[in-house]
GROMACS .gro file of C-alpha atoms in nm:
model
  454
    1UNK     CA    1   6.784   8.527   8.345
    2UNK     CA    2   7.089   8.682   8.186
    3UNK     CA    3   7.218   8.792   7.852
    4UNK     CA    4   7.533   8.920   7.692
    5UNK     CA    5   7.592   9.263   7.545
    6UNK     CA    6   7.378   9.573   7.601
    7UNK     CA    7   7.066   9.364   7.658
    8UNK     CA    8   7.175   9.236   7.999
    9UNK     CA    9   6.904   9.296   8.260
   10UNK     CA   10   7.035   9.515   8.539
   11UNK     CA   11   6.890   9.309   8.823
   12UNK     CA   12   7.088   9.000   8.720
   13UNK     CA   13   7.418   9.171   8.787
   14UNK     CA   14   7.367   9.162   9.164
   15UNK     CA   15   7.305   8.830   9.339
   16UNK     CA   16   7.283   8.975   9.691
   17UNK     CA   17   6.955   8.970   9.872
   18UNK     CA   18   6.828   8.675   9.669
   19UNK     CA   19   6.588   8.547   9.932
   20UNK     CA   20   6.442   8.890   9.993
   21UNK     CA   21   6.400   8.950   9.619
   22UNK     CA   22   6.229   8.615   9.569
   23UNK     CA   23   5.986   8.669   9.856
   24UNK     CA   24   5.908   9.021   9.737
   25UNK     CA   25   5.800   8.873   9.405
   26UNK     CA   26   5.518   8.666   9.557
   27UNK     CA   27   5.183   8.745   9.403
   28UNK     CA   28   4.857   8.780   9.593
   29UNK     CA   29   4.791   8.413   9.527
   30UNK     CA   30   5.134   8.315   9.656
   31UNK     CA   31   5.098   8.526   9.971
   32UNK     CA   32   4.753   8.379  10.032
   33UNK     CA   33   4.886   8.024  10.002
   34UNK     CA   34   5.172   8.105  10.237
   35UNK     CA   35   4.942   8.266  10.495
   36UNK     CA   36   4.693   7.978  10.471
   37UNK     CA   37   4.971   7.725  10.512
   38UNK     CA   38   5.111   7.896  10.820
   39UNK     CA   39   4.764   7.929  10.973
   40UNK     CA   40   4.687   7.562  10.902
   41UNK     CA   41   5.019   7.455  11.058
   42UNK     CA   42   4.952   7.659  11.374
   43UNK     CA   43   4.600   7.518  11.406
   44UNK     CA   44   4.732   7.164  11.351
   45UNK     CA   45   4.988   7.214  11.628
   46UNK     CA   46   4.726   7.348  11.868
   47UNK     CA   47   4.464   7.086  11.785
   48UNK     CA   48   4.707   6.800  11.740
   49UNK     CA   49   4.590   6.717  11.387
   50UNK     CA   50   4.868   6.557  11.182
   51UNK     CA   51   4.676   6.558  10.854
   52UNK     CA   52   4.604   6.931  10.886
   53UNK     CA   53   4.973   6.990  10.950
   54UNK     CA   54   5.068   6.814  10.626
   55UNK     CA   55   4.817   7.023  10.435
   56UNK     CA   56   4.949   7.341  10.597
   57UNK     CA   57   5.308   7.253  10.509
   58UNK     CA   58   5.210   7.183  10.150
   59UNK     CA   59   5.032   7.519  10.120
   60UNK     CA   60   5.326   7.708  10.274
   61UNK     CA   61   5.603   7.529  10.086
   62UNK     CA   62   5.447   7.555   9.739
   63UNK     CA   63   5.488   7.935   9.692
   64UNK     CA   64   5.836   7.924   9.849
   65UNK     CA   65   5.947   7.652   9.608
   66UNK     CA   66   5.800   7.841   9.312
   67UNK     CA   67   5.980   8.161   9.416
   68UNK     CA   68   6.310   7.978   9.463
   69UNK     CA   69   6.291   7.795   9.131
   70UNK     CA   70   6.187   8.111   8.946
   71UNK     CA   71   6.465   8.318   9.100
   72UNK     CA   72   6.733   8.060   9.022
   73UNK     CA   73   6.614   8.012   8.665
   74UNK     CA   74   6.887   8.128   8.430
   75UNK     CA   75   6.732   8.244   8.106
   76UNK     CA   76   6.976   8.405   7.868
   77UNK     CA   77   6.764   8.655   7.679
   78UNK     CA   78   6.874   8.948   7.466
   79UNK     CA   79   6.637   9.235   7.392
   80UNK     CA   80   6.654   9.510   7.131
   81UNK     CA   81   6.435   9.797   7.014
   82UNK     CA   82   6.405   9.969   6.676
   83UNK     CA   83   6.214  10.288   6.595
   84UNK     CA   84   6.055  10.342   6.257
   85UNK     CA   85   6.108  10.631   6.207
   86UNK     CA   86   6.317  10.779   6.489
   87UNK     CA   87   6.209  11.133   6.393
   88UNK     CA   88   5.837  11.188   6.335
   89UNK     CA   89   5.622  11.502   6.291
   90UNK     CA   90   5.377  11.592   6.565
   91UNK     CA   91   5.044  11.419   6.518
   92UNK     CA   92   5.198  11.130   6.322
   93UNK     CA   93   5.259  10.776   6.439
   94UNK     CA   94   5.584  10.590   6.483
   95UNK     CA   95   5.617  10.215   6.521
   96UNK     CA   96   5.841  10.057   6.784
   97UNK     CA   97   5.970   9.708   6.708
   98UNK     CA   98   6.080   9.490   6.999
   99UNK     CA   99   6.285   9.175   6.952
  100UNK     CA  100   6.363   8.908   7.210
  101UNK     CA  101   6.628   8.643   7.143
  102UNK     CA  102   6.677   8.334   7.355
  103UNK     CA  103   7.054   8.287   7.338
  104UNK     CA  104   7.066   7.996   7.585
  105UNK     CA  105   7.036   7.623   7.522
  106UNK     CA  106   6.722   7.594   7.730
  107UNK     CA  107   6.371   7.701   7.633
  108UNK     CA  108   6.206   7.977   7.833
  109UNK     CA  109   5.879   7.970   8.014
  110UNK     CA  110   5.599   8.224   7.984
  111UNK     CA  111   5.741   8.577   7.949
  112UNK     CA  112   5.556   8.904   7.993
  113UNK     CA  113   5.718   9.195   7.810
  114UNK     CA  114   5.660   9.559   7.900
  115UNK     CA  115   5.816   9.876   7.763
  116UNK     CA  116   5.823  10.206   7.948
  117UNK     CA  117   5.692  10.502   7.749
  118UNK     CA  118   5.593  10.856   7.857
  119UNK     CA  119   5.223  10.900   7.912
  120UNK     CA  120   5.198  11.154   7.628
  121UNK     CA  121   5.283  10.877   7.380
  122UNK     CA  122   4.999  10.652   7.488
  123UNK     CA  123   4.941  10.359   7.724
  124UNK     CA  124   5.226  10.141   7.837
  125UNK     CA  125   5.250   9.843   7.597
  126UNK     CA  126   5.244   9.491   7.740
  127UNK     CA  127   5.293   9.161   7.559
  128UNK     CA  128   5.276   8.794   7.661
  129UNK     CA  129   5.534   8.572   7.493
  130UNK     CA  130   5.481   8.199   7.486
  131UNK     CA  131   5.760   7.949   7.535
  132UNK     CA  132   6.064   8.055   7.333
  133UNK     CA  133   6.270   7.764   7.208
  134UNK     CA  134   6.647   7.752   7.242
  135UNK     CA  135   6.802   7.995   6.994
  136UNK     CA  136   6.458   8.124   6.898
  137UNK     CA  137   6.331   8.479   6.875
  138UNK     CA  138   6.007   8.668   6.911
  139UNK     CA  139   5.922   9.004   6.756
  140UNK     CA  140   5.637   9.233   6.857
  141UNK     CA  141   5.560   9.596   6.780
  142UNK     CA  142   5.342   9.880   6.900
  143UNK     CA  143   5.260  10.233   6.786
  144UNK     CA  144   5.319  10.565   6.961
  145UNK     CA  145   5.181  10.907   6.877
  146UNK     CA  146   5.218  11.254   7.024
  147UNK     CA  147   5.058  11.586   6.937
  148UNK     CA  148   5.330  11.766   7.133
  149UNK     CA  149   5.679  11.801   6.991
  150UNK     CA  150   5.975  11.700   7.205
  151UNK     CA  151   6.223  11.425   7.276
  152UNK     CA  152   6.076  11.125   7.456
  153UNK     CA  153   6.275  10.835   7.607
  154UNK     CA  154   6.155  10.483   7.536
  155UNK     CA  155   6.261  10.218   7.784
  156UNK     CA  156   6.412  10.053   7.961
  157UNK     CA  157   6.250   9.729   7.851
  158UNK     CA  158   6.111   9.517   8.134
  159UNK     CA  159   6.071   9.140   8.131
  160UNK     CA  160   5.838   8.982   8.383
  161UNK     CA  161   5.877   8.612   8.472
  162UNK     CA  162   5.608   8.401   8.634
  163UNK     CA  163   5.580   8.041   8.744
  164UNK     CA  164   5.315   7.805   8.603
  165UNK     CA  165   5.104   7.832   8.921
  166UNK     CA  166   5.108   8.212   8.933
  167UNK     CA  167   5.264   8.216   9.279
  168UNK     CA  168   5.553   8.449   9.203
  169UNK     CA  169   5.646   8.721   8.955
  170UNK     CA  170   5.992   8.868   8.907
  171UNK     CA  171   6.071   9.172   8.692
  172UNK     CA  172   6.399   9.228   8.516
  173UNK     CA  173   6.492   9.557   8.348
  174UNK     CA  174   6.727   9.598   8.054
  175UNK     CA  175   6.967   9.890   8.070
  176UNK     CA  176   6.927  10.033   7.719
  177UNK     CA  177   6.672  10.284   7.598
  178UNK     CA  178   6.604  10.486   7.282
  179UNK     CA  179   6.478  10.836   7.212
  180UNK     CA  180   6.188  10.932   6.989
  181UNK     CA  181   6.209  11.285   6.849
  182UNK     CA  182   5.877  11.448   6.768
  183UNK     CA  183   5.945  11.743   6.538
  184UNK     CA  184   5.703  12.025   6.451
  185UNK     CA  185   5.449  11.979   6.176
  186UNK     CA  186   5.581  12.085   5.837
  187UNK     CA  187   5.345  12.236   5.582
  188UNK     CA  188   5.435  12.221   5.214
  189UNK     CA  189   5.476  12.570   5.070
  190UNK     CA  190   5.420  12.671   4.707
  191UNK     CA  191   5.725  12.780   4.504
  192UNK     CA  192   5.737  13.156   4.452
  193UNK     CA  193   5.999  13.394   4.315
  194UNK     CA  194   6.261  13.457   4.582
  195UNK     CA  195   6.451  13.779   4.621
  196UNK     CA  196   6.822  13.740   4.551
  197UNK     CA  197   6.775  13.414   4.365
  198UNK     CA  198   6.974  13.351   4.049
  199UNK     CA  199   6.943  12.988   3.943
  200UNK     CA  200   6.970  12.879   4.303
  201UNK     CA  201   7.293  13.064   4.375
  202UNK     CA  202   7.177  13.416   4.456
  203UNK     CA  203   7.329  13.752   4.370
  204UNK     CA  204   7.675  13.650   4.487
  205UNK     CA  205   7.767  13.510   4.148
  206UNK     CA  206   7.712  13.841   3.969
  207UNK     CA  207   7.895  14.027   4.243
  208UNK     CA  208   8.195  13.795   4.209
  209UNK     CA  209   8.226  13.858   3.838
  210UNK     CA  210   8.204  14.231   3.888
  211UNK     CA  211   8.474  14.239   4.154
  212UNK     CA  212   8.729  14.030   3.966
  213UNK     CA  213   8.818  14.100   3.604
  214UNK     CA  214   8.969  13.857   3.359
  215UNK     CA  215   9.323  13.970   3.446
  216UNK     CA  216   9.256  14.015   3.817
  217UNK     CA  217   9.326  13.656   3.923
  218UNK     CA  218   9.425  13.535   4.271
  219UNK     CA  219   9.638  13.221   4.214
  220UNK     CA  220   9.706  12.938   4.451
  221UNK     CA  221   9.955  12.655   4.468
  222UNK     CA  222   9.915  12.357   4.241
  223UNK     CA  223   9.743  12.054   4.393
  224UNK     CA  224   9.748  11.701   4.266
  225UNK     CA  225   9.461  11.655   4.023
  226UNK     CA  226   9.434  12.019   3.911
  227UNK     CA  227   9.380  12.076   3.543
  228UNK     CA  228   9.706  12.188   3.378
  229UNK     CA  229   9.505  12.427   3.162
  230UNK     CA  230   9.447  12.634   3.477
  231UNK     CA  231   9.819  12.695   3.532
  232UNK     CA  232   9.892  13.068   3.567
  233UNK     CA  233  10.237  13.100   3.410
  234UNK     CA  234  10.297  13.460   3.513
  235UNK     CA  235  10.247  13.376   3.882
  236UNK     CA  236  10.447  13.056   3.838
  237UNK     CA  237  10.745  13.258   3.715
  238UNK     CA  238  10.700  13.509   3.998
  239UNK     CA  239  10.681  13.262   4.288
  240UNK     CA  240  10.908  12.993   4.148
  241UNK     CA  241  10.649  12.717   4.189
  242UNK     CA  242  10.357  12.592   3.989
  243UNK     CA  243  10.050  12.814   4.045
  244UNK     CA  244   9.695  12.770   3.916
  245UNK     CA  245   9.403  13.007   3.875
  246UNK     CA  246   9.159  13.008   4.167
  247UNK     CA  247   8.816  12.947   4.020
  248UNK     CA  248   8.543  13.175   4.146
  249UNK     CA  249   8.278  12.964   4.311
  250UNK     CA  250   7.915  13.073   4.284
  251UNK     CA  251   7.759  13.173   4.613
  252UNK     CA  252   7.438  13.017   4.729
  253UNK     CA  253   7.149  13.243   4.814
  254UNK     CA  254   7.103  13.285   5.187
  255UNK     CA  255   6.797  13.276   5.406
  256UNK     CA  256   6.768  13.347   5.777
  257UNK     CA  257   6.462  13.226   5.963
  258UNK     CA  258   6.408  13.425   6.282
  259UNK     CA  259   6.187  13.273   6.551
  260UNK     CA  260   6.063  13.482   6.840
  261UNK     CA  261   6.056  13.263   7.153
  262UNK     CA  262   5.996  13.528   7.420
  263UNK     CA  263   5.757  13.399   7.683
  264UNK     CA  264   5.595  13.741   7.723
  265UNK     CA  265   5.516  13.754   7.351
  266UNK     CA  266   5.294  13.445   7.345
  267UNK     CA  267   4.987  13.348   7.544
  268UNK     CA  268   4.840  13.003   7.579
  269UNK     CA  269   4.985  12.655   7.560
  270UNK     CA  270   4.919  12.331   7.381
  271UNK     CA  271   4.940  12.207   7.023
  272UNK     CA  272   4.694  12.474   6.899
  273UNK     CA  273   4.865  12.771   7.062
  274UNK     CA  274   5.019  13.065   6.879
  275UNK     CA  275   5.371  12.965   6.978
  276UNK     CA  276   5.331  12.616   6.833
  277UNK     CA  277   5.202  12.770   6.509
  278UNK     CA  278   5.513  12.989   6.493
  279UNK     CA  279   5.744  12.693   6.554
  280UNK     CA  280   5.566  12.490   6.287
  281UNK     CA  281   5.584  12.784   6.047
  282UNK     CA  282   5.958  12.824   6.102
  283UNK     CA  283   6.010  12.453   6.038
  284UNK     CA  284   5.807  12.471   5.716
  285UNK     CA  285   6.006  12.766   5.584
  286UNK     CA  286   6.340  12.603   5.674
  287UNK     CA  287   6.256  12.284   5.487
  288UNK     CA  288   6.117  12.478   5.191
  289UNK     CA  289   6.428  12.694   5.156
  290UNK     CA  290   6.666  12.402   5.188
  291UNK     CA  291   6.477  12.224   4.912
  292UNK     CA  292   6.522  12.536   4.695
  293UNK     CA  293   6.899  12.517   4.737
  294UNK     CA  294   6.943  12.803   4.985
  295UNK     CA  295   7.201  12.826   5.261
  296UNK     CA  296   6.978  12.850   5.565
  297UNK     CA  297   7.016  12.916   5.932
  298UNK     CA  298   6.774  12.934   6.224
  299UNK     CA  299   6.801  13.233   6.454
  300UNK     CA  300   6.616  13.298   6.780
  301UNK     CA  301   6.562  13.609   6.988
  302UNK     CA  302   6.833  13.490   7.227
  303UNK     CA  303   7.096  13.522   6.953
  304UNK     CA  304   7.148  13.148   6.913
  305UNK     CA  305   7.212  13.038   6.556
  306UNK     CA  306   7.158  12.690   6.411
  307UNK     CA  307   7.345  12.519   6.251
  308UNK     CA  308   7.613  12.784   6.314
  309UNK     CA  309   7.866  12.649   6.067
  310UNK     CA  310   8.155  12.889   6.008
  311UNK     CA  311   8.172  13.254   6.095
  312UNK     CA  312   7.849  13.349   5.920
  313UNK     CA  313   7.644  13.080   6.090
  314UNK     CA  314   7.487  12.945   5.771
  315UNK     CA  315   7.471  12.585   5.656
  316UNK     CA  316   7.736  12.606   5.385
  317UNK     CA  317   7.734  12.449   5.045
  318UNK     CA  318   7.944  12.158   5.170
  319UNK     CA  319   7.683  12.055   5.421
  320UNK     CA  320   7.412  11.820   5.306
  321UNK     CA  321   7.065  11.969   5.313
  322UNK     CA  322   6.929  11.662   5.492
  323UNK     CA  323   7.184  11.697   5.773
  324UNK     CA  324   7.112  12.068   5.811
  325UNK     CA  325   6.738  12.007   5.813
  326UNK     CA  326   6.775  11.731   6.071
  327UNK     CA  327   6.983  11.949   6.301
  328UNK     CA  328   6.737  12.237   6.285
  329UNK     CA  329   6.436  12.009   6.324
  330UNK     CA  330   6.592  11.857   6.635
  331UNK     CA  331   6.643  12.206   6.772
  332UNK     CA  332   6.284  12.306   6.702
  333UNK     CA  333   6.160  11.983   6.859
  334UNK     CA  334   6.276  12.094   7.203
  335UNK     CA  335   6.272  12.473   7.171
  336UNK     CA  336   6.079  12.650   7.445
  337UNK     CA  337   5.997  13.000   7.563
  338UNK     CA  338   6.291  13.220   7.654
  339UNK     CA  339   6.310  13.456   7.950
  340UNK     CA  340   6.417  13.746   7.731
  341UNK     CA  341   6.209  14.061   7.700
  342UNK     CA  342   6.350  14.201   7.375
  343UNK     CA  343   6.488  14.126   7.030
  344UNK     CA  344   6.810  14.324   7.059
  345UNK     CA  345   7.034  14.014   7.065
  346UNK     CA  346   6.892  13.891   6.738
  347UNK     CA  347   6.935  14.238   6.589
  348UNK     CA  348   7.299  14.248   6.698
  349UNK     CA  349   7.365  13.922   6.516
  350UNK     CA  350   7.175  14.027   6.207
  351UNK     CA  351   7.350  14.357   6.157
  352UNK     CA  352   7.686  14.187   6.104
  353UNK     CA  353   7.639  14.154   5.729
  354UNK     CA  354   7.407  14.077   5.445
  355UNK     CA  355   7.163  13.811   5.562
  356UNK     CA  356   6.993  13.753   5.227
  357UNK     CA  357   6.626  13.672   5.266
  358UNK     CA  358   6.490  13.719   5.619
  359UNK     CA  359   6.172  13.536   5.722
  360UNK     CA  360   6.059  13.609   6.078
  361UNK     CA  361   5.786  13.480   6.307
  362UNK     CA  362   5.701  13.724   6.586
  363UNK     CA  363   5.466  13.718   6.881
  364UNK     CA  364   5.321  14.031   7.039
  365UNK     CA  365   5.531  14.341   6.962
  366UNK     CA  366   5.525  14.659   7.162
  367UNK     CA  367   5.638  14.989   7.012
  368UNK     CA  368   6.000  14.946   7.124
  369UNK     CA  369   6.036  14.596   6.985
  370UNK     CA  370   5.860  14.692   6.663
  371UNK     CA  371   6.120  14.966   6.614
  372UNK     CA  372   6.402  14.711   6.659
  373UNK     CA  373   6.238  14.480   6.407
  374UNK     CA  374   6.200  14.767   6.161
  375UNK     CA  375   6.576  14.826   6.171
  376UNK     CA  376   6.646  14.458   6.093
  377UNK     CA  377   6.523  14.520   5.741
  378UNK     CA  378   6.827  14.734   5.659
  379UNK     CA  379   7.063  14.435   5.645
  380UNK     CA  380   6.855  14.189   5.441
  381UNK     CA  381   6.789  14.146   5.073
  382UNK     CA  382   6.421  14.088   5.143
  383UNK     CA  383   6.216  14.061   5.460
  384UNK     CA  384   5.891  13.884   5.542
  385UNK     CA  385   5.730  13.892   5.886
  386UNK     CA  386   5.445  13.687   6.028
  387UNK     CA  387   5.315  13.867   6.336
  388UNK     CA  388   5.089  13.671   6.570
  389UNK     CA  389   4.843  13.837   6.804
  390UNK     CA  390   4.869  13.565   7.068
  391UNK     CA  391   4.581  13.713   7.266
  392UNK     CA  392   4.350  13.651   6.973
  393UNK     CA  393   4.444  13.282   6.985
  394UNK     CA  394   4.323  13.236   7.342
  395UNK     CA  395   4.017  13.461   7.358
  396UNK     CA  396   3.692  13.431   7.174
  397UNK     CA  397   3.625  13.678   6.891
  398UNK     CA  398   3.469  14.002   7.019
  399UNK     CA  399   3.385  14.343   6.889
  400UNK     CA  400   3.648  14.516   7.105
  401UNK     CA  401   3.875  14.698   6.856
  402UNK     CA  402   4.167  14.779   7.085
  403UNK     CA  403   4.412  14.487   7.037
  404UNK     CA  404   4.343  14.461   6.665
  405UNK     CA  405   4.414  14.830   6.610
  406UNK     CA  406   4.737  14.799   6.807
  407UNK     CA  407   4.854  14.508   6.594
  408UNK     CA  408   4.768  14.695   6.273
  409UNK     CA  409   4.982  14.984   6.393
  410UNK     CA  410   5.276  14.750   6.446
  411UNK     CA  411   5.227  14.599   6.100
  412UNK     CA  412   5.219  14.947   5.950
  413UNK     CA  413   5.552  15.030   6.116
  414UNK     CA  414   5.713  14.722   5.966
  415UNK     CA  415   5.570  14.786   5.621
  416UNK     CA  416   5.696  15.142   5.626
  417UNK     CA  417   6.044  15.005   5.699
  418UNK     CA  418   6.027  14.776   5.395
  419UNK     CA  419   5.897  14.454   5.550
  420UNK     CA  420   5.625  14.246   5.392
  421UNK     CA  421   5.432  14.206   5.718
  422UNK     CA  422   5.124  13.991   5.766
  423UNK     CA  423   4.910  13.939   6.071
  424UNK     CA  424   4.837  13.578   6.156
  425UNK     CA  425   4.478  13.518   6.272
  426UNK     CA  426   4.379  13.219   6.478
  427UNK     CA  427   4.391  12.893   6.282
  428UNK     CA  428   4.547  13.052   5.972
  429UNK     CA  429   4.712  12.841   5.702
  430UNK     CA  430   5.078  12.919   5.635
  431UNK     CA  431   5.034  12.804   5.278
  432UNK     CA  432   4.769  13.070   5.214
  433UNK     CA  433   4.968  13.339   5.395
  434UNK     CA  434   5.275  13.248   5.189
  435UNK     CA  435   5.078  13.303   4.868
  436UNK     CA  436   4.925  13.622   5.002
  437UNK     CA  437   5.267  13.764   5.088
  438UNK     CA  438   5.390  13.684   4.739
  439UNK     CA  439   5.093  13.863   4.585
  440UNK     CA  440   5.137  14.167   4.805
  441UNK     CA  441   5.507  14.191   4.733
  442UNK     CA  442   5.449  14.149   4.361
  443UNK     CA  443   5.214  14.446   4.380
  444UNK     CA  444   5.487  14.653   4.543
  445UNK     CA  445   5.737  14.540   4.282
  446UNK     CA  446   5.505  14.644   4.001
  447UNK     CA  447   5.494  14.990   4.158
  448UNK     CA  448   5.875  15.006   4.147
  449UNK     CA  449   5.937  14.973   4.517
  450UNK     CA  450   6.137  14.651   4.525
  451UNK     CA  451   6.228  14.321   4.366
  452UNK     CA  452   6.022  14.074   4.565
  453UNK     CA  453   6.050  13.932   4.914
  454UNK     CA  454   6.070  13.557   4.869
   0.00000   0.00000   0.00000
């Protein structure tokens, strides 16, 4: 069996050890026939029975002939795989389409198709393909599903050949494989009034008009296609070349989503753990803000920023929202606990300038880390924090007031610093917490303490 292109089975590229490979492919039936034939031949030699010798030779030769014919069979088969979709939320199904093309002039025999998949995606799929005519094709499909986010390899595709008598089986593996990306679950969030929002462009537009008056124009050189009505004649006379007015571009509102990934801040594992809720919440906020027209970036406690475009690290206006969302979803699909013990790296990156709206998902905070988080509020236009008591996600509800009182103290510290801070109980809905935060911040705004969080 062979094929051209990327679908060439690896085993067909090496013809050495053919006899050993063929004999290793004998099935239990083939080995039994071979052993029975050898035993019958020995008995016939000892007893002097010619008829028994012929029977023994027939039993021994049959599996050897089947193995030789099967090994020397030259099927030219091309295999391909297609994922639909290639990126799927956790808990949802994806369909894998397999296609086999017989590119030779001879029909194939019975083919058994098997694809390698990780155990978390389900059982290994197996298919039996009947005789494929010359130039024909067969298409089969199967479904995969995972409750755990991550990147899972699919393949390589294996093709198992067998003879009509079931004496021998040979397996050929294709070299190509694909990757299924399981991203976090995304929850649709209700639209609320966002701090710093001005028709989707934020406060930057008003600031630009205030900084540059009608006569305070920074010209640039003329480019082909520029409107001649934008020619700045005074600068043209000064520089001796055609100059045009530089139009002030409106700035998009910014949003930074901060995800705490410290291993010491979260307890428990699995799809229902506090850390997975935080990852899913960050993904939901990222998608929601991109849909609202914000420039968004993902920031972790390690100081890593995604997508990290330009000096400010935000997905700029020139970047498509779908591309930015895909990049951040791929990052969240494989994100794991960090070894860090603090949030100082994230604070160092935040204090570089105005971050716009800051939405953070924190695990357990001690007094020191809560103080660092409180200072993050100084460089943002609005700040919302979801604080998870990870211990409450792994233990059964009790009447012991200690951990709850400690978390309330941390929330009070953040609120005093200007955060809209909410505790996240076990199994909470982000949609409801999002509405609750909006209501709480609106109450503060009515009292004259701010202009809304987001």
